[in-house]
CSV table of C-alpha atoms in Angstrom, one decimal:
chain,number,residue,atom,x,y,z
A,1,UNK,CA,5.1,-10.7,14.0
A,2,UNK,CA,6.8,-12.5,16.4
A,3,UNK,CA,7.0,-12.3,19.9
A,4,UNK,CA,10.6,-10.7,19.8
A,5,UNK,CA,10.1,-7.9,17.2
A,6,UNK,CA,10.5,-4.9,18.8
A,7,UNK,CA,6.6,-3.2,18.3
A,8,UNK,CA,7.2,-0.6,15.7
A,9,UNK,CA,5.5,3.2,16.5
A,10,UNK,CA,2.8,3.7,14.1
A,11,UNK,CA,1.6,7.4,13.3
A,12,UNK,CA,-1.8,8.2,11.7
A,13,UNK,CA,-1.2,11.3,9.5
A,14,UNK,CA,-4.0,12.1,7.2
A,15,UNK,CA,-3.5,13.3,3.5
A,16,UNK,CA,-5.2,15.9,0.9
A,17,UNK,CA,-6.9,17.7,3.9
A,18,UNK,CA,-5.4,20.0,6.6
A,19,UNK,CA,-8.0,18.7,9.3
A,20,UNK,CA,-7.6,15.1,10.7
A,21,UNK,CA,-10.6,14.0,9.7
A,22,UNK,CA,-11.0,14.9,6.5
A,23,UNK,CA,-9.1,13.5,3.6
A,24,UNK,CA,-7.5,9.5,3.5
A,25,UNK,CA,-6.1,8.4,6.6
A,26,UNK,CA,-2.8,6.6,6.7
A,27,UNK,CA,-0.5,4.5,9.0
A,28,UNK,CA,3.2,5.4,8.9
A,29,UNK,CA,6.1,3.6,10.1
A,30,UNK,CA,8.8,5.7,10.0
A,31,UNK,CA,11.5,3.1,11.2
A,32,UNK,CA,10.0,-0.6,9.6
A,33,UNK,CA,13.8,-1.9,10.0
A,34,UNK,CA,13.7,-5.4,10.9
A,35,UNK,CA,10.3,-5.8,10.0
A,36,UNK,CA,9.6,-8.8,7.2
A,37,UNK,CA,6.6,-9.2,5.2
A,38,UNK,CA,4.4,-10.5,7.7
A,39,UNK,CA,4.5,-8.3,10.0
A,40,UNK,CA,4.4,-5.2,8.2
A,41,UNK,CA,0.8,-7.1,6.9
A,42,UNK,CA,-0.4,-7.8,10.5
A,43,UNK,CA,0.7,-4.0,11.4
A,44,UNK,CA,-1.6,-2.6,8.2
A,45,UNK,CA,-4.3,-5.1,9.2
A,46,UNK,CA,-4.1,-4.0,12.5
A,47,UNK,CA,-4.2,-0.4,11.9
A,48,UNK,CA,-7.2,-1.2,9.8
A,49,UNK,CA,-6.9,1.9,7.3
A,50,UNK,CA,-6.5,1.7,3.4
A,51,UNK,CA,-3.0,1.7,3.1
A,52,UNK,CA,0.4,1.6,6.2
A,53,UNK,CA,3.6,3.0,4.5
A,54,UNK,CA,6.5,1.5,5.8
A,55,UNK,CA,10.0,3.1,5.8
A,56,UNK,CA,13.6,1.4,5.7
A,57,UNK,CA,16.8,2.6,4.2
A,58,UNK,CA,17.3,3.7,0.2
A,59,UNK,CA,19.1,1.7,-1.9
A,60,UNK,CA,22.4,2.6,-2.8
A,61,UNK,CA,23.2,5.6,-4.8
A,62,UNK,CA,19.1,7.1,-4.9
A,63,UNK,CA,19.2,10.6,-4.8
A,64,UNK,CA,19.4,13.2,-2.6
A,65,UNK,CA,20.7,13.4,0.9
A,66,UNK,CA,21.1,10.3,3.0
A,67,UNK,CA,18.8,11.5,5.3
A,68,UNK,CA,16.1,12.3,2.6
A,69,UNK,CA,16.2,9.4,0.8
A,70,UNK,CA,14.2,6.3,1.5
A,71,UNK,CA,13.0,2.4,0.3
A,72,UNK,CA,9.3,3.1,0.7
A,73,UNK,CA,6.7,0.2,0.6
A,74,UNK,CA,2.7,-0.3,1.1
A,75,UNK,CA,0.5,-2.2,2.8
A,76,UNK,CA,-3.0,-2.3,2.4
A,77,UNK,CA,-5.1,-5.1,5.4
A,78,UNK,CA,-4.9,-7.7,2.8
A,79,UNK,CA,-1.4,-7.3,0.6
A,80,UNK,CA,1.2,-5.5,-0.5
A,81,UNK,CA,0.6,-3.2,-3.0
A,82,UNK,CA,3.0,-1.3,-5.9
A,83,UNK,CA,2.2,2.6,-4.9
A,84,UNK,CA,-0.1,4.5,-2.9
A,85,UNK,CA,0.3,8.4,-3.0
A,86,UNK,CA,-2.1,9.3,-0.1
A,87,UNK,CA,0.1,7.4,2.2
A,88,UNK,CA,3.1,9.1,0.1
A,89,UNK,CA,1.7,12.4,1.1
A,90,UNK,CA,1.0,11.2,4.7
A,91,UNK,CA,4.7,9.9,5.0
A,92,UNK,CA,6.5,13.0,3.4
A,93,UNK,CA,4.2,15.0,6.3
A,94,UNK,CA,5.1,13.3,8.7
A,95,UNK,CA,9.4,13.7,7.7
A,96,UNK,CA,8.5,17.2,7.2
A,97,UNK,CA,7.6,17.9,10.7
A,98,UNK,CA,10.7,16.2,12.3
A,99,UNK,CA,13.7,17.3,9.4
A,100,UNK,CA,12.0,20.4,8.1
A,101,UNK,CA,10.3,20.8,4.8
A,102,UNK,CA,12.5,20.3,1.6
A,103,UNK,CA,12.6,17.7,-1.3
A,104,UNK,CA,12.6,13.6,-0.4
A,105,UNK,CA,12.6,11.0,-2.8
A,106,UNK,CA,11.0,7.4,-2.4
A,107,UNK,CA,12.4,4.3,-4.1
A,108,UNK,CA,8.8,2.4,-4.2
A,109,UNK,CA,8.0,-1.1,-6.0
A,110,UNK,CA,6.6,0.7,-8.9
A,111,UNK,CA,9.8,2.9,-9.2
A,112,UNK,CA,11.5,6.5,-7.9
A,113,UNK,CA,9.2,9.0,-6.5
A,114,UNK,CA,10.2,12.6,-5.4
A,115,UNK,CA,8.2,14.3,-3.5
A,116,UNK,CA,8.7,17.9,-1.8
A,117,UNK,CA,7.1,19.5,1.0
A,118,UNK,CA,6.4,22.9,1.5
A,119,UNK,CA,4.7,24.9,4.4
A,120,UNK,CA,2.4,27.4,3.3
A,121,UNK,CA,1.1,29.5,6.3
A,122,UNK,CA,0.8,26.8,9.0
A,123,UNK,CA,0.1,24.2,6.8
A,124,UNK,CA,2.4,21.6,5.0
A,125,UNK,CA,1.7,20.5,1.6
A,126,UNK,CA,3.6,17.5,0.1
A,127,UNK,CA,3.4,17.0,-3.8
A,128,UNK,CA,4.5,13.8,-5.2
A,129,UNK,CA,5.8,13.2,-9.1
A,130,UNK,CA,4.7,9.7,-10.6
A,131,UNK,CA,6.7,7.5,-12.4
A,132,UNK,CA,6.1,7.5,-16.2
A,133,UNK,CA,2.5,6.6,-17.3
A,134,UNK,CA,0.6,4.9,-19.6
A,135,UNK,CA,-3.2,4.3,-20.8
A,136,UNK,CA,-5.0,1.5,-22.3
A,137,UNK,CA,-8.0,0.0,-23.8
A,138,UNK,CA,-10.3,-2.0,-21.5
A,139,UNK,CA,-12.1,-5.2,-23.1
A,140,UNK,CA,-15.0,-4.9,-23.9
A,141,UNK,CA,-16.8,-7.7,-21.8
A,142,UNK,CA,-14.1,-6.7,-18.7
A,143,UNK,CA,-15.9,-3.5,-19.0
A,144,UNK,CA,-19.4,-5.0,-18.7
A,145,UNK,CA,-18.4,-7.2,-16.2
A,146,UNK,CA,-17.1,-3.6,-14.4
A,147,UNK,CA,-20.7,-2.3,-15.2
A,148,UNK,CA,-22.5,-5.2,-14.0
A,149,UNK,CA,-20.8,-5.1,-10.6
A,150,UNK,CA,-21.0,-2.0,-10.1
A,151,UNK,CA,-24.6,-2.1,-10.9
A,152,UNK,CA,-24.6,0.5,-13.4
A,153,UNK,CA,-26.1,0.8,-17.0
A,154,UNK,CA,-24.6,2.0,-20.2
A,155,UNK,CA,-26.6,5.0,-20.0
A,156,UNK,CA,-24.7,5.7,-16.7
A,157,UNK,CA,-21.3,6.8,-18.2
A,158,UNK,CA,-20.1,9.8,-20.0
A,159,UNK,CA,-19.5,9.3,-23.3
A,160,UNK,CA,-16.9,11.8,-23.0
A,161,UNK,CA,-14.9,9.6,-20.7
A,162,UNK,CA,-14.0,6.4,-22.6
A,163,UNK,CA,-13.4,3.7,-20.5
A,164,UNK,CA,-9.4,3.1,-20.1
A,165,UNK,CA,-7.1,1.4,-17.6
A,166,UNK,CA,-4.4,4.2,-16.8
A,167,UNK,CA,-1.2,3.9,-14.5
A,168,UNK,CA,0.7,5.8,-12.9
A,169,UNK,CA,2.0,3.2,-10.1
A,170,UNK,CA,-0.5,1.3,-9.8
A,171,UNK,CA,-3.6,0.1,-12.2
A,172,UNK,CA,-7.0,2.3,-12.2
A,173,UNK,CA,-9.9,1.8,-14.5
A,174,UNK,CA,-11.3,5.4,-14.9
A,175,UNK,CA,-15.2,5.4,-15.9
A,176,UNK,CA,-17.3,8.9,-16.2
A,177,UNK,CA,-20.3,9.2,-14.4
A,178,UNK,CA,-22.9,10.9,-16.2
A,179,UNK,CA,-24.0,13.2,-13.8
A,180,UNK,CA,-23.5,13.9,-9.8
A,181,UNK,CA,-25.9,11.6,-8.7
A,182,UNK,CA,-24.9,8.3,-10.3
A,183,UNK,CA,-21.3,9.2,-8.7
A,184,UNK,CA,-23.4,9.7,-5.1
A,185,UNK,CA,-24.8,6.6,-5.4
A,186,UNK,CA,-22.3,3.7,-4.8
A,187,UNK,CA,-23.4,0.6,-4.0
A,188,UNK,CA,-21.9,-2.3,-5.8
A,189,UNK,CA,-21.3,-6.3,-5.3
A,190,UNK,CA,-17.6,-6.2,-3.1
A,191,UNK,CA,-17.0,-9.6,-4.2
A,192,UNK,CA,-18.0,-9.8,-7.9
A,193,UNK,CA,-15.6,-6.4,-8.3
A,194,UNK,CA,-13.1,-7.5,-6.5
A,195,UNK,CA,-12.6,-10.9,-8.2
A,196,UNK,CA,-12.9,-8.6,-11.5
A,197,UNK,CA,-10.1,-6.3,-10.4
A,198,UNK,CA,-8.0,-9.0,-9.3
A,199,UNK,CA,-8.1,-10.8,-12.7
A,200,UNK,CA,-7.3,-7.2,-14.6
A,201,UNK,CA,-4.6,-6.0,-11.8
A,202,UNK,CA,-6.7,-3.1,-10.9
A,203,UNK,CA,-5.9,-1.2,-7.7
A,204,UNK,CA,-8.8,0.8,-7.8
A,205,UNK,CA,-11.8,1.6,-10.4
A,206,UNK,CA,-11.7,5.8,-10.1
A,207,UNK,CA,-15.1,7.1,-11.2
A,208,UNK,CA,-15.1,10.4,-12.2
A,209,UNK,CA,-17.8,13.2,-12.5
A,210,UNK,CA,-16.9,16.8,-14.3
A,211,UNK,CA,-18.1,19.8,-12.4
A,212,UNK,CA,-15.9,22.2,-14.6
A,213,UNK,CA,-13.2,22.4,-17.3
A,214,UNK,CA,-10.7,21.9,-14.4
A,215,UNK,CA,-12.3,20.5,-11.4
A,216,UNK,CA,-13.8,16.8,-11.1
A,217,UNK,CA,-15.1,14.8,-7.9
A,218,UNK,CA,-13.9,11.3,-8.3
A,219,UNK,CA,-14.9,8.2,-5.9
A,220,UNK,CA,-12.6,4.9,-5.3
A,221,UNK,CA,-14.0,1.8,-4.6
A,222,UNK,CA,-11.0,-0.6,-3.1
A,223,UNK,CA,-12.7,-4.6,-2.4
A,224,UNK,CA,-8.6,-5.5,-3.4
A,225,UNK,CA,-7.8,-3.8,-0.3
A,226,UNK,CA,-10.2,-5.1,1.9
A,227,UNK,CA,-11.9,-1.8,1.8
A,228,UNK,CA,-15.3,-0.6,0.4
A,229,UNK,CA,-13.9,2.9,-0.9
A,230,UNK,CA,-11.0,4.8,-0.6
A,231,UNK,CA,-11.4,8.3,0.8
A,232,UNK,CA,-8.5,10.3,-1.2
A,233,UNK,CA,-6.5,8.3,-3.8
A,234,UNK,CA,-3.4,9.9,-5.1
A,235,UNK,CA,-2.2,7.2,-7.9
A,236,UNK,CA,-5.4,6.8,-9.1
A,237,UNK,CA,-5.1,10.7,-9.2
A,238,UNK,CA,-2.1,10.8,-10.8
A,239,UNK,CA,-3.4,7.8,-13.3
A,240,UNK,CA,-6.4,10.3,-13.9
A,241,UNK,CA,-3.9,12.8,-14.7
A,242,UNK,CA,-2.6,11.1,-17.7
A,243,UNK,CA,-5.8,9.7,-19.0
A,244,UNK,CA,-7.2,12.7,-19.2
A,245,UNK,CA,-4.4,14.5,-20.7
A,246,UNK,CA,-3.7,11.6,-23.8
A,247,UNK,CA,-7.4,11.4,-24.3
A,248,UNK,CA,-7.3,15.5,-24.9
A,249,UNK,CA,-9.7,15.9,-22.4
A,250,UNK,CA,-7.3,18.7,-21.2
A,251,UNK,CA,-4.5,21.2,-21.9
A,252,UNK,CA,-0.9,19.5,-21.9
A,253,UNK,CA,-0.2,22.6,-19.3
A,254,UNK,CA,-2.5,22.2,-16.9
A,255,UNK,CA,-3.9,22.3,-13.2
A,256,UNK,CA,-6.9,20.0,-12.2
A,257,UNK,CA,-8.1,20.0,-8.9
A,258,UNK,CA,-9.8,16.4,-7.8
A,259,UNK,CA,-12.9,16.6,-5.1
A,260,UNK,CA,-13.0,12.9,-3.2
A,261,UNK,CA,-14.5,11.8,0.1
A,262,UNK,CA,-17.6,14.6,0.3
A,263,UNK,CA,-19.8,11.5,-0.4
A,264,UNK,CA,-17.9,9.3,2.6
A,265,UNK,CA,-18.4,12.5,4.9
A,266,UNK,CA,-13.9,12.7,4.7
A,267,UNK,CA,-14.1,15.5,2.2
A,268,UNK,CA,-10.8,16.2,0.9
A,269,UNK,CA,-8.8,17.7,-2.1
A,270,UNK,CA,-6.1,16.7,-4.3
A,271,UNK,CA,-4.2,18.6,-7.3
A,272,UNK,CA,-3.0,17.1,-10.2
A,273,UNK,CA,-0.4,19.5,-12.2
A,274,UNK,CA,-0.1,18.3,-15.9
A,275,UNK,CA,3.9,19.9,-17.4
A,276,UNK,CA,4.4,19.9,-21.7
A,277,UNK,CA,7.0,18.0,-22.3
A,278,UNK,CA,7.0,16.2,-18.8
A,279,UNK,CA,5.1,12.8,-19.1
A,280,UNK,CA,5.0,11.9,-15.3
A,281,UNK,CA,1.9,13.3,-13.3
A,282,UNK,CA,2.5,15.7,-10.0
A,283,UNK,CA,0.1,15.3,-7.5
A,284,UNK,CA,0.1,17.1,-4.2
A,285,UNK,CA,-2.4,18.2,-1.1
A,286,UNK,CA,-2.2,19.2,2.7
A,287,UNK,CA,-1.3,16.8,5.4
A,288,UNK,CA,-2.1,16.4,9.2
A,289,UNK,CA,-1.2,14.2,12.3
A,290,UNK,CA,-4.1,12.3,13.6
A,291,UNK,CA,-4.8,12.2,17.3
């Protein structure tokens, strides 16, 4: 940033919890005008958390009102990256409580995102809808190599979770833990992952454990992002979302609610509504100002 910027006002609004520490944390710029690529990286870096949104005029002729429509991008401490729906949630919070709840809409790298925002009692809840989806098959030795850094053994996974990249915005390999514990205990090699993820375009690896037909407690570890784990993580949420819906895993209609960050002490919640007919994933939570 140079020394003639003007110093953009950053707000830390949390997302998928109501209390400000709970949840993922987020930096938000709601004004990032004039801002170039460097600088919006030194801000993130700066800030320190898992992703900064950043906020600058929509493109001509996006939806909605001009004053609800906006070119949304992401910055994690070490890149740019395609979509991030915590700080989605965060951002759409944080509009909320100066222009009122309603419906926004984000043009993002990965494509047009609307979002609305309700208040329900004194709480404001923002869900987001994902761009269209898709799921694939992992190779077989990017798997192992997945395993390996992760330090867990074949016998760790649930064979009812095949191994798939999914997308929903961004890249997410989605592995089933076995059972509770093996999902409580993270401790893998940052660097061997990372290097993994980087080579596969992975934005996170979600790993997923099934309490009940509807509700799951996933975990997100993040080396791309400079970050050992990510405390909430809507598009890997959304990804999730679709996975689990083509694999049959549930109903086409359906409501899942995700359980992420108990294990990091930043408990929060996210919900994932699935629609018949309606590829793209919703994904939505509670919001709060930091400090």
């Amino acid at each position: 940033m140079t020394t003639d910027t003007p110093r953009p006002e950053v707000l830390r609004y949390t997302a998928f919890s109501s209390a400000p520490d709970g949840g993922n944390p987020a930096g938000v710029v709601l004004d990032a005008t004039g801002l170039d690529d460097e600088a919006m990286l030194a801000v993130a870096a700066g800030l320190g958390y898992s992703e900064t949104a950043f906020l600058t005029a929509p493109p001509e002729g996006l939806g909605g009102r001009e004053e609800r429509a906006y070119t949304i991008r992401y910055f994690s401490p070490r890149a740019e990256v395609p979509f991030c729906g915590h700080a989605t949630v965060a951002t759409a919070v944080a509009l909320a409580e100066r222009t009122g709840p309603g419906k926004l809409v984000f043009e993002t790298p990965a494509g047009t995102v609307p979002v609305e925002v309700v208040r329900e009692g004194g709480t404001l809840r923002a869900t987001l809808t994902s761009v269209e989806p898709h799921v694939e098959e992992i190779a077989g030795a990017d798997l192992a190599e997945a395993l390996a850094a992760l330090g867990w053994p074949a016998a760790d996974l649930d064979p009812v979770f095949p191994p798939r990249i999914a997308f929903a915005g961004a890249r997410h390999l989605v592995l089933g833990a076995a059972t509770r514990a093996r999902l409580a205990d993270l401790a893998y090699d940052f660097a061997r992952l990372e290097a993994l993820m980087r080579r596969l375009d992975l934005t996170t690896v979600q790993l997923v454990w099934r309490e009940s037909a509807t509700v799951f407690h996933v975990r997100d570890p993040f080396p791309v992002g400079g970050v050992v784990e990510d405390p909430a993580t809507g598009a890997a949420a959304a990804a999730f979302g679709a996975y689990a819906r083509e694999l049959g895993l549930v109903p086409e209609d359906a409501v899942l609610t995700l359980r992420q960050g108990e294990d990091m002490g930043r408990p929060g919640e996210l919900t994932v509504t699935l629609r018949a007919g309606d590829p793209r994933v919703r994904v939505g939570g509670e919001g709060a100002r930091i400090g």
